[in-house]
Structure formats: structure tokens, C-alpha cells
Short mmCIF file of C-alpha atoms and ligand atoms in Angstrom, two decimals:
data_model
loop_
_atom_site.label_atom_id
_atom_site.label_comp_id
_atom_site.label_asym_id
_atom_site.label_seq_id
_atom_site.Cartn_x
_atom_site.Cartn_y
_atom_site.Cartn_z
CA MET F 12 -1.16 26.31 -92.75
CA PRO F 13 -0.70 24.30 -89.54
CA SER F 14 2.93 23.93 -88.50
CA PRO F 15 4.34 20.46 -89.20
CA GLU F 16 4.45 17.99 -86.32
CA PRO F 17 7.86 18.04 -84.62
CA ALA F 18 9.72 14.73 -84.94
CA PRO F 19 9.37 12.44 -81.93
CA VAL F 20 12.23 12.60 -79.42
CA SER F 21 13.94 9.48 -78.17
CA VAL F 22 13.23 7.96 -74.75
CA ASP F 23 16.75 8.95 -73.65
CA GLU F 24 16.39 12.56 -74.80
CA HIS F 25 13.06 12.92 -73.02
CA LEU F 26 14.49 11.48 -69.80
CA ALA F 27 17.58 13.73 -70.00
CA HIS F 28 15.34 16.77 -70.50
CA ILE F 29 13.33 15.80 -67.40
CA LEU F 30 16.34 15.10 -65.19
CA ASP F 31 17.85 18.50 -66.08
CA SER F 32 14.97 20.17 -64.22
CA ILE F 33 14.90 17.84 -61.21
CA THR F 34 16.89 18.88 -58.15
CA GLU F 35 17.70 16.94 -55.00
CA LEU F 36 15.47 17.71 -52.02
CA PRO F 37 17.30 19.32 -49.07
CA ALA F 38 18.42 16.80 -46.46
CA TYR F 39 17.58 16.98 -42.78
CA ASP F 40 17.81 14.76 -39.71
CA GLN F 41 14.96 12.27 -39.87
CA PRO F 42 13.91 9.60 -37.36
CA LEU F 43 15.66 6.33 -38.20
CA LEU F 44 12.55 4.37 -39.13
CA GLU F 45 11.45 7.08 -41.55
CA THR F 46 14.63 6.64 -43.54
CA LEU F 47 14.35 3.00 -44.64
CA GLY F 48 15.53 2.75 -48.24
CA LEU F 49 16.93 6.29 -48.31
CA PRO F 50 20.65 7.01 -48.76
CA VAL F 51 22.52 8.94 -46.06
CA VAL F 52 23.94 12.21 -47.38
CA ALA F 53 27.21 12.11 -45.43
CA ASP F 54 29.52 9.54 -43.84
CA VAL F 55 28.26 8.44 -40.42
CA PRO F 56 31.06 7.99 -37.83
CA SER F 57 30.38 6.10 -34.63
CA PRO F 58 30.14 8.29 -31.51
CA ILE F 59 30.97 5.32 -29.23
CA SER F 60 32.61 1.91 -29.19
CA LEU F 61 30.76 -1.39 -29.29
CA PRO F 62 30.53 -3.28 -27.05
CA VAL F 63 30.48 -0.26 -24.80
CA PHE F 64 32.16 -2.23 -21.95
CA ASP F 65 33.58 -5.75 -21.45
CA ASN F 66 30.59 -8.00 -20.82
CA SER F 67 29.63 -11.62 -20.48
CA ALA F 68 28.57 -13.65 -23.51
CA MET F 69 26.93 -16.33 -21.33
CA ASP F 70 24.95 -16.92 -18.19
CA GLY F 71 27.50 -18.47 -15.81
CA TYR F 72 30.25 -17.56 -13.39
CA ALA F 73 32.97 -14.95 -13.63
CA VAL F 74 36.23 -16.53 -12.43
CA VAL F 75 39.96 -16.03 -12.39
CA PHE F 76 41.18 -18.32 -15.17
CA ARG F 77 44.14 -19.73 -13.22
CA ASP F 78 41.82 -20.91 -10.38
CA VAL F 79 39.95 -23.30 -12.66
CA ALA F 80 42.57 -24.09 -15.33
CA GLY F 81 42.76 -27.73 -14.15
CA ALA F 82 39.06 -28.45 -13.63
CA THR F 83 37.70 -31.73 -15.04
CA PRO F 84 34.53 -33.72 -14.33
CA ASP F 85 36.60 -36.06 -12.15
CA ARG F 86 38.47 -33.28 -10.38
CA PRO F 87 36.08 -30.34 -10.23
CA VAL F 88 37.15 -27.07 -8.58
CA HIS F 89 35.08 -25.63 -5.70
CA LEU F 90 34.73 -21.84 -5.48
CA PRO F 91 32.64 -19.69 -3.13
CA VAL F 92 30.08 -17.54 -4.98
CA VAL F 93 30.53 -14.03 -3.60
CA GLY F 94 27.95 -12.12 -5.62
CA GLU F 95 25.76 -11.82 -8.65
CA ILE F 96 25.85 -9.34 -11.58
CA ALA F 97 22.87 -8.87 -13.88
CA ALA F 98 22.70 -6.94 -17.17
CA GLY F 99 21.98 -3.29 -16.46
CA GLN F 100 23.78 -3.43 -13.12
CA THR F 101 25.63 -0.21 -12.43
CA THR F 102 27.65 -0.99 -9.29
CA ILE F 103 31.34 -1.44 -9.99
CA TYR F 104 32.44 -4.93 -9.14
CA ALA F 105 35.88 -6.32 -8.50
CA MET F 106 36.64 -9.94 -7.64
CA SER F 107 39.54 -11.61 -5.95
CA PRO F 108 41.25 -14.91 -6.83
CA GLY F 109 39.68 -17.99 -5.28
CA THR F 110 36.12 -16.69 -5.73
CA ALA F 111 33.38 -16.81 -8.37
CA VAL F 112 30.67 -14.27 -9.20
CA ARG F 113 27.38 -15.36 -10.76
CA ILE F 114 27.02 -13.36 -14.01
CA MET F 115 24.29 -12.98 -16.65
CA THR F 116 24.61 -12.47 -20.42
CA GLY F 117 25.39 -8.82 -21.19
CA ALA F 118 26.39 -7.98 -17.60
CA PRO F 119 29.64 -6.05 -17.07
CA ILE F 120 32.71 -8.20 -16.40
CA PRO F 121 34.05 -7.48 -12.90
CA ALA F 122 37.63 -6.24 -12.59
CA GLY F 123 39.99 -9.17 -12.07
CA CYS F 124 37.84 -11.69 -13.95
CA THR F 125 39.71 -13.47 -16.77
CA ALA F 126 37.13 -16.01 -17.93
CA VAL F 127 33.43 -16.79 -17.76
CA VAL F 128 32.45 -20.41 -17.07
CA PRO F 129 29.05 -21.14 -18.60
CA LEU F 130 26.33 -22.52 -16.34
CA GLU F 131 26.44 -25.86 -18.20
CA ALA F 132 30.07 -26.45 -17.11
CA THR F 133 29.10 -26.18 -13.41
CA ASP F 134 26.65 -27.58 -10.89
CA GLY F 135 24.81 -24.23 -10.90
CA GLY F 136 25.51 -23.68 -7.19
CA ILE F 137 24.28 -20.62 -5.32
CA ALA F 138 26.59 -20.26 -2.29
CA LYS F 139 29.43 -22.23 -3.81
CA VAL F 140 29.93 -23.64 -7.26
CA LEU F 141 31.54 -26.78 -8.68
CA VAL F 142 33.37 -26.04 -11.94
CA ASN F 143 33.83 -29.30 -13.82
CA GLU F 144 35.29 -28.08 -17.11
CA ALA F 145 38.33 -25.81 -17.59
CA PRO F 146 37.66 -22.65 -19.60
CA THR F 147 40.18 -21.06 -21.94
CA GLU F 148 41.64 -17.74 -20.88
CA GLY F 149 39.28 -14.85 -21.73
CA GLN F 150 36.50 -17.30 -22.61
CA HIS F 151 32.98 -15.82 -23.10
CA ILE F 152 34.15 -12.27 -22.48
CA ARG F 153 32.97 -9.82 -25.14
CA ARG F 154 35.62 -7.11 -25.34
CA ALA F 155 34.80 -3.40 -25.42
CA GLY F 156 35.36 -2.01 -28.94
CA GLU F 157 35.83 -5.40 -30.62
CA ASP F 158 32.87 -4.68 -32.94
CA VAL F 159 33.08 -0.91 -33.48
CA LYS F 160 35.60 1.69 -32.29
CA THR F 161 34.71 5.32 -31.63
CA GLY F 162 35.13 7.22 -34.90
CA ASP F 163 34.80 4.15 -37.17
CA VAL F 164 32.83 5.06 -40.31
CA LEU F 165 29.63 3.00 -40.05
CA LEU F 166 28.00 4.17 -43.29
CA ARG F 167 29.42 6.00 -46.30
CA ALA F 168 27.57 8.83 -48.01
CA GLY F 169 25.11 7.20 -50.43
CA ASP F 170 24.64 4.00 -48.42
CA ARG F 171 20.94 3.26 -48.04
CA ILE F 172 19.35 2.57 -44.68
CA ASP F 173 18.08 -1.00 -44.36
CA ALA F 174 17.05 -3.05 -41.33
CA ARG F 175 20.60 -4.10 -40.52
CA ARG F 176 22.01 -0.61 -40.84
CA ALA F 177 19.15 0.85 -38.78
CA GLY F 178 20.06 -1.70 -36.09
CA LEU F 179 23.72 -0.69 -36.22
CA LEU F 180 22.96 3.03 -35.91
CA ALA F 181 20.55 2.41 -33.04
CA SER F 182 23.17 0.31 -31.25
CA VAL F 183 25.59 3.25 -31.20
CA GLY F 184 22.82 5.58 -30.02
CA ILE F 185 21.99 7.33 -33.29
CA GLY F 186 18.21 7.86 -33.48
CA ARG F 187 18.08 10.34 -36.35
CA VAL F 188 20.07 10.45 -39.55
CA SER F 189 20.45 13.02 -42.32
CA THR F 190 18.67 11.92 -45.49
CA ARG F 191 16.70 13.65 -48.21
CA PRO F 192 12.98 13.23 -47.51
CA ARG F 193 10.69 10.98 -49.51
CA PRO F 194 9.25 13.05 -52.37
CA ARG F 195 5.54 13.80 -52.01
CA VAL F 196 3.83 12.81 -55.23
CA VAL F 197 0.32 13.95 -56.08
CA ILE F 198 -1.35 11.50 -58.47
CA MET F 199 -4.32 12.75 -60.42
CA SER F 200 -6.36 10.95 -63.07
CA THR F 201 -8.37 12.86 -65.64
CA GLY F 202 -11.41 11.75 -67.59
CA SER F 203 -15.13 12.42 -67.28
CA GLU F 204 -15.73 8.68 -67.73
CA LEU F 205 -13.84 7.77 -64.55
CA VAL F 206 -15.51 6.50 -61.39
CA GLU F 207 -13.97 5.69 -58.02
CA PRO F 208 -13.51 1.92 -57.45
CA GLY F 209 -16.04 0.70 -54.90
CA SER F 210 -18.88 2.76 -56.32
CA THR F 211 -21.33 1.73 -59.05
CA LEU F 212 -20.72 2.17 -62.75
CA ALA F 213 -23.30 4.00 -64.78
CA ARG F 214 -23.56 3.48 -68.51
CA ASP F 215 -20.30 4.27 -70.39
CA GLN F 216 -18.30 4.79 -67.25
CA ILE F 217 -15.13 2.97 -66.20
CA PHE F 218 -13.28 2.66 -62.93
CA ASP F 219 -10.25 4.85 -62.30
CA ALA F 220 -7.37 2.35 -62.38
CA ASN F 221 -4.47 4.72 -63.04
CA SER F 222 -4.50 6.63 -59.79
CA TYR F 223 -4.17 3.33 -57.88
CA LEU F 224 -1.61 1.91 -60.31
CA LEU F 225 0.56 5.02 -60.18
CA ALA F 226 0.16 5.73 -56.46
CA ALA F 227 1.26 2.15 -55.75
CA ALA F 228 4.20 2.51 -58.14
CA ALA F 229 5.15 5.79 -56.41
CA LYS F 230 5.11 4.09 -53.01
CA ASN F 231 7.22 1.25 -54.39
CA ALA F 232 9.71 3.85 -55.56
CA GLY F 233 9.99 5.14 -51.98
CA ALA F 234 7.77 8.21 -52.38
CA ILE F 235 4.77 9.41 -50.38
CA ALA F 236 1.77 9.18 -52.70
CA TYR F 237 -1.30 11.41 -52.46
CA ARG F 238 -4.01 9.97 -54.67
CA VAL F 239 -6.59 12.50 -55.77
CA ALA F 240 -10.09 11.79 -57.09
CA ALA F 241 -10.25 11.99 -60.89
CA SER F 242 -10.74 15.36 -62.54
CA PRO F 243 -13.49 15.64 -65.15
CA ASP F 244 -12.51 16.73 -68.67
CA ASP F 245 -13.10 20.37 -67.87
CA PRO F 246 -9.99 22.60 -67.99
CA GLU F 247 -11.19 25.00 -65.31
CA THR F 248 -11.97 22.26 -62.81
CA PHE F 249 -8.69 20.55 -63.63
CA VAL F 250 -6.64 23.73 -63.04
CA GLU F 251 -8.51 24.38 -59.80
CA MET F 252 -7.86 20.86 -58.54
CA LEU F 253 -4.23 21.07 -59.57
CA SER F 254 -3.70 24.43 -57.81
CA ASP F 255 -5.23 23.01 -54.62
CA GLN F 256 -2.79 20.12 -54.68
CA LEU F 257 0.42 22.04 -55.34
CA VAL F 258 0.97 22.96 -51.68
CA ARG F 259 1.66 19.35 -50.78
CA ALA F 260 3.47 18.23 -53.92
CA ASP F 261 7.14 17.81 -54.72
CA ILE F 262 5.99 16.24 -58.00
CA VAL F 263 2.61 16.03 -59.74
CA VAL F 264 1.70 13.12 -61.99
CA THR F 265 -1.44 13.27 -64.11
CA SER F 266 -2.78 10.64 -66.47
CA GLY F 267 -5.02 11.01 -69.50
CA GLY F 268 -6.00 14.03 -71.52
CA VAL F 269 -2.79 14.43 -73.51
CA SER F 270 -3.66 12.83 -76.86
CA LYS F 271 -4.74 14.66 -79.95
CA GLY F 272 -8.48 14.21 -79.49
CA ALA F 273 -11.00 16.77 -78.39
CA HIS F 274 -11.48 17.04 -74.61
CA ASP F 275 -7.78 16.50 -73.96
CA VAL F 276 -8.08 18.46 -70.80
CA VAL F 277 -4.51 18.39 -69.51
CA LYS F 278 -3.06 19.58 -72.77
CA GLU F 279 -5.72 22.23 -73.11
CA ALA F 280 -5.31 23.55 -69.57
CA LEU F 281 -1.52 23.53 -69.34
CA SER F 282 -0.51 24.52 -72.88
CA SER F 283 -1.44 28.13 -72.17
CA LEU F 284 0.94 28.27 -69.18
CA GLY F 285 3.87 27.76 -71.53
CA THR F 286 5.89 25.93 -68.90
CA VAL F 287 4.85 22.40 -69.83
CA THR F 288 6.14 20.83 -73.04
CA PHE F 289 3.98 18.25 -74.77
CA ARG F 290 5.72 16.03 -77.21
CA GLU F 291 5.83 12.66 -78.83
CA VAL F 292 8.39 10.20 -77.61
CA ALA F 293 9.56 7.40 -79.90
CA MET F 294 8.26 4.59 -77.72
CA GLN F 295 5.40 2.15 -77.49
CA PRO F 296 3.36 2.25 -75.38
CA GLY F 297 3.39 5.84 -74.16
CA LYS F 298 3.92 8.06 -77.18
CA PRO F 299 2.27 11.30 -75.95
CA GLN F 300 4.25 12.72 -73.03
CA GLY F 301 4.30 16.04 -71.25
CA PHE F 302 6.69 17.44 -68.69
CA GLY F 303 7.25 20.86 -67.20
CA LEU F 304 7.11 23.04 -64.13
CA VAL F 305 3.94 24.54 -62.64
CA GLY F 306 2.96 26.90 -59.85
CA GLU F 307 4.96 29.44 -57.85
CA ASP F 308 7.53 26.89 -56.76
CA GLY F 309 8.03 25.46 -60.23
CA THR F 310 6.76 22.02 -59.19
CA PRO F 311 7.67 19.34 -61.75
CA ILE F 312 4.61 17.89 -63.45
CA PHE F 313 4.47 14.73 -65.54
CA THR F 314 1.44 14.43 -67.77
CA LEU F 315 1.29 10.76 -68.67
CA PRO F 316 -0.96 9.18 -71.29
CA GLY F 317 -4.31 7.75 -70.18
CA ASN F 318 -4.16 4.14 -71.21
CA PRO F 319 -3.18 2.30 -68.04
CA VAL F 320 -0.28 0.31 -69.51
CA SER F 321 1.09 3.47 -71.16
CA SER F 322 0.83 5.44 -67.93
CA TYR F 323 2.57 2.72 -65.94
CA VAL F 324 5.42 2.20 -68.43
CA SER F 325 5.88 5.99 -68.61
CA PHE F 326 5.98 6.16 -64.82
CA GLU F 327 8.69 3.51 -64.59
CA LEU F 328 10.76 5.11 -67.35
CA PHE F 329 10.47 8.79 -66.49
CA VAL F 330 9.01 9.40 -63.02
CA VAL F 331 10.97 6.74 -61.10
CA PRO F 332 14.37 8.19 -62.14
CA ALA F 333 13.18 11.67 -61.13
CA LEU F 334 12.05 10.42 -57.71
CA ARG F 335 15.37 8.68 -57.22
CA LYS F 336 17.31 11.79 -58.17
CA MET F 337 15.34 13.81 -55.60
CA THR F 338 16.45 11.51 -52.79
CA GLY F 339 19.97 10.98 -54.15
CA ARG F 340 19.49 7.33 -55.11
CA LEU F 341 21.61 5.75 -57.81
CA PRO F 342 21.33 4.34 -60.39
CA LEU F 343 18.44 6.48 -61.58
CA SER F 344 16.99 4.00 -64.09
CA ARG F 345 16.24 0.34 -63.61
CA PRO F 346 19.19 -1.70 -64.85
CA LEU F 347 18.53 -4.10 -67.72
CA VAL F 348 19.23 -7.83 -67.46
CA ARG F 349 19.28 -10.35 -70.31
CA ALA F 350 16.85 -13.22 -70.80
CA LYS F 351 15.97 -15.75 -73.49
CA LEU F 352 12.65 -15.19 -75.26
CA THR F 353 10.32 -18.22 -75.02
CA SER F 354 8.36 -17.04 -78.09
CA SER F 355 8.99 -14.68 -80.99
CA VAL F 356 7.84 -11.04 -80.78
CA SER F 357 7.65 -8.17 -83.22
CA SER F 358 7.88 -4.41 -82.98
CA ILE F 359 7.38 -1.39 -85.20
CA PRO F 360 10.52 0.33 -86.48
CA GLY F 361 11.58 3.73 -85.14
CA ARG F 362 10.14 3.25 -81.66
CA ARG F 363 11.48 1.61 -78.55
CA GLN F 364 9.03 -1.10 -77.63
CA PHE F 365 8.27 -2.18 -74.08
CA LEU F 366 6.42 -5.49 -74.06
CA ARG F 367 5.03 -7.03 -70.91
CA GLY F 368 6.86 -10.19 -69.94
CA ARG F 369 7.08 -12.81 -67.26
CA PHE F 370 10.71 -13.15 -66.22
CA GLU F 371 11.93 -16.41 -64.73
CA PRO F 372 15.43 -16.60 -63.30
CA LYS F 373 17.10 -19.88 -64.33
CA VAL F 374 20.50 -21.39 -63.77
CA GLY F 375 22.28 -21.34 -67.12
CA GLY F 376 20.05 -18.65 -68.68
CA SER F 377 16.97 -16.79 -67.45
CA GLU F 378 13.84 -16.79 -69.59
CA VAL F 379 11.18 -14.25 -70.40
CA THR F 380 7.72 -15.05 -71.73
CA PRO F 381 5.61 -12.35 -73.39
CA VAL F 382 2.24 -11.98 -71.60
CA GLY F 383 -0.94 -10.26 -72.72
CA GLY F 384 -1.09 -8.48 -76.05
CA ALA F 385 0.46 -5.26 -77.24
CA GLY F 386 -2.69 -3.21 -76.47
CA SER F 387 -2.06 -0.58 -73.83
CA HIS F 388 -5.53 -1.09 -72.31
CA LEU F 389 -4.79 -4.74 -71.35
CA MET F 390 -4.71 -4.68 -67.56
CA ASN F 391 -4.67 -8.42 -67.01
CA GLY F 392 -1.52 -8.93 -69.06
CA LEU F 393 0.11 -6.07 -67.17
CA ALA F 394 -0.76 -7.64 -63.83
CA GLN F 395 0.69 -11.01 -64.93
CA SER F 396 3.96 -9.40 -65.93
CA ASN F 397 6.97 -8.72 -63.75
CA ALA F 398 9.22 -7.31 -66.46
CA LEU F 399 9.33 -5.22 -69.62
CA ILE F 400 10.97 -6.72 -72.69
CA VAL F 401 12.85 -3.87 -74.36
CA LEU F 402 13.13 -3.91 -78.16
CA GLY F 403 15.34 -1.17 -79.59
CA GLU F 404 14.22 1.40 -82.19
CA ASP F 405 15.83 -0.57 -85.02
CA VAL F 406 14.44 -3.97 -83.98
CA THR F 407 11.35 -5.22 -85.81
CA ARG F 408 11.42 -8.84 -84.70
CA ALA F 409 13.08 -10.96 -82.05
CA GLU F 410 12.98 -14.71 -82.52
CA HIS F 411 12.14 -17.35 -79.98
CA GLY F 412 15.35 -18.35 -78.17
CA THR F 413 17.22 -15.06 -78.66
CA ASP F 414 18.60 -13.02 -75.81
CA VAL F 415 16.79 -9.73 -75.18
CA PRO F 416 17.23 -6.91 -72.65
CA VAL F 417 14.64 -7.02 -69.89
CA MET F 418 13.70 -4.46 -67.25
CA LEU F 419 12.72 -6.16 -63.97
CA LEU F 420 9.87 -4.30 -62.34
CA ASP F 421 9.91 -5.71 -58.82
CA ARG F 422 13.63 -5.80 -58.15
CA ASP F 423 15.12 -3.29 -55.72
CA PHE F 424 17.99 -1.42 -57.35
P1 AMP K 510 -7.15 9.68 -72.78
O1 AMP K 510 -5.72 9.90 -73.15
O2 AMP K 510 -7.60 10.55 -71.68
O3 AMP K 510 -8.02 9.76 -73.99
O4 AMP K 510 -7.25 8.18 -72.26
C1 AMP K 510 -6.92 7.09 -73.09
C2 AMP K 510 -7.68 5.86 -72.67
O5 AMP K 510 -7.30 5.50 -71.35
C3 AMP K 510 -9.18 6.03 -72.64
O6 AMP K 510 -9.77 4.82 -73.08
C4 AMP K 510 -9.47 6.26 -71.19
O7 AMP K 510 -10.76 5.89 -70.82
C5 AMP K 510 -8.44 5.40 -70.52
N1 AMP K 510 -8.13 5.95 -69.21
C6 AMP K 510 -7.75 7.22 -68.97
N2 AMP K 510 -7.56 7.42 -67.66
C7 AMP K 510 -7.82 6.24 -67.05
C8 AMP K 510 -7.81 5.80 -65.70
N3 AMP K 510 -7.48 6.64 -64.71
N4 AMP K 510 -8.13 4.53 -65.43
C9 AMP K 510 -8.46 3.68 -66.41
N5 AMP K 510 -8.50 4.03 -67.73
C10 AMP K 510 -8.17 5.29 -68.04
MG1 MG K 511 -9.34 11.16 -71.11
#
């Protein structure tokens, strides 16, 4: 007698089981621009102060404040111009009272200078200058250390590198920073019916959509995606292709071949290894799921269902949190927001339903509109959506106008 089907596990149980086997990748110093979006693993103190030295905020003249304190357009002050300092100048300059030094933005303030008069408040003279507006004391002098002091903590462990933070680190001379690397994800479709987009379809063939869909989703999640040509439904070829890919994979994601039909190549090939568990998860779409470890290094493998919508929803729910854990990003799962349904929807009991929706932020209550049908082959509806409407296991219907939890698919988190 065949053994009875094990009861489906919940989405949360399946995710917890996966995350138990996922470990953070070891951190190392990476070039700054490679780390965009990644969290730093330790606090980053500043090795220097910013500005590094007192410097001019304007093109103008360095002066002694007291010399020009009474200058007005009617009673301008004449000063001899004794020199010129440009940004990048390394000679040490000192100035004496009764003189002016032409100075450019960013150039070091000469010793003795107590204000910078901008060009606009003068006649722009070369040998001597007419100052026709009194500055305030210290005017247009950027002080050393007023922005950052040596030892200030610039980033805390867990802060993610963005453009502004990359700029800050560069400005204190940090060109590499310790982060966990982007996970390398090998994406492999399976199915003898699959053909590479760009080629011609023969009878009963379809284009391989999943490897593009999932490779793009992996990139969006901050990973490096290696998209592999589809494997035919032949276990030996599949295992051979998989083995070839393991050297460059931190994670493998396959799609297709995990249902109950004949020719379910992934299930057939990996079941015998005993390290991959295939089970049913109480969700729709995406019921058949597999996860385990393969190869000498115990590389995590996700075997996602073949229908494109199922594979994508599974990727967002299970693979994205794993990728985030590997790089130390929190939270692991996309946060849910609430939105008002613009039309009623229904769901089957006992499964968590993820319906495609178009989310629209609105003052006074965001809205979500169901798009496409429930079918997990409906690519057009998927492409029109930017959110998943989440209906709990015990929900069978949600009426137009009610508030529902929504997972936003394009929002950084
Ligand atoms: P399977 O689980 O392999 O039986 O696949 C379920 C359904 O998804 C079948 O209709 C497949 O043709 C389709 N499918 C599987 N893989 C892909 C893919 N990479 N791109 C587009 N459709 C796919
Ligand atoms: Mg198939």
C-alpha cells in the first residue's frame, strides 16, 4: 500500500526550515562600488577629520577681518593683493594685516586670515582690491573637523551602502569596506518543451520564461545571477548540468519538474540523493516545493514549481529571504502593508493565497486592484502587478472595500 501523503506544511514552517540551513557568507574587504545595497559587517570609524584643513567656501579674497570691518559701497577699503592660493596648493601661506590674498573655493586658508570676502563684494582687482561690503568674522571659512572628527562612527554595523554613504566613505579615504559578498545564484529551468527566447518555436514548444524571470528577481534581490540554458526532462542530463554549475553557485534555483506527473525530472533526479526534501506547502500558487543541500559543499538548492507565476511567488517568499540572510540584510521577508480592495476576491480554505494586484498609494488609504486571473500560467497579469494580495489560510472571501495585507514587490526593504 502506498504511504499516505504527508500533510502540507505552512508557508512559515517551510521558510523556517529553509533559513535553518542558510548561513551568512564570510565577509571581506570589497571595493566600494561593489558594495551598493550591502550592509557593512562592523562599525566604520573615520580615519581622518573633514574638512581635512580650514579652507575657503568661496572664490574671493582672504583678509584680516578687522581691516575690512567698516567697508561699505560708499567707503570701500583698499588692500594690496599679495598672492593667490588655488585648491590643491601645497605651499604654506601666512598673511599679514593690511593685505589680501586671492583665494579659490577649497583652497587652504592662510595663517592669519579671519574672513573670506567673496568676489562679488569686491571690484575683483588683481594687484589691489576694493572691498565694498564688510564680512562677518570667520565668514566663508570651512573649519577643519566641522563635518567629521577622526574616530567618529560613520556607519554602524548593518547599515547598507548607498550612494550617499559611498560618497562619505570615499571622502574620508576609505576605498574598500567589509561586507558579505553578493550570493551567486545559478538559475536553471527544466522542461523538454522549453526553447531559448530569440530562437524559433517548433510545434508544441514554448519559450523559457522562468530563467529570465528568476534571474531578474535574483538581481533585484542584490544577487549575482547565472542563467543556464534549460535542461531537458532527462535526469542524467539534469544531474550533469547541475554538477557543472555547482562550482560557481552559492545557491541553485531550478524551476519545473517537481509535480506529481511523469517526467518530473528534478524530483526524479534529486530524490535519490536524500538531501533534498520535496513537500507540499499550503499556499497558492506554488504548492509543490523542494529544498535541500547538494554537492560536496552542501550548496542550498531550491526546486521551484514550473508554472511561471508559481515560480516567481515562490522565489519572493523563500529564495529572497535566504539571499538576504546570506548577506546579513534585515528584515528577511518583504514587510506587508495594508490596502483597500477595489473588488471582491475569493480563496480556497486551508491555503495562503497570493493574488496578483496593482497597488496604488493614496492619501487617506492606499488601494489594491486584483489583476489577471488566479491561473499560475498568466504572465500578462503578473507583469501588470506590482504587489501580492495575501489572503490567510482561513480566509475564503474578501469583499470590495475591505483592508487586506499586501506585499509590495518593487519596494526596497
Ligand atoms: P512542470 O512542473 O515542469 O510540469 O511545469 C508546469 C508548467 O509550467 C508547464 O506547463 C510548463 O510548460 C510550464 N513551465 C515550466 N518551466 C517553464 C519555463 N521555464 N518557462 C515557461 N513555462 C514553464
Ligand atoms: Mg516540466
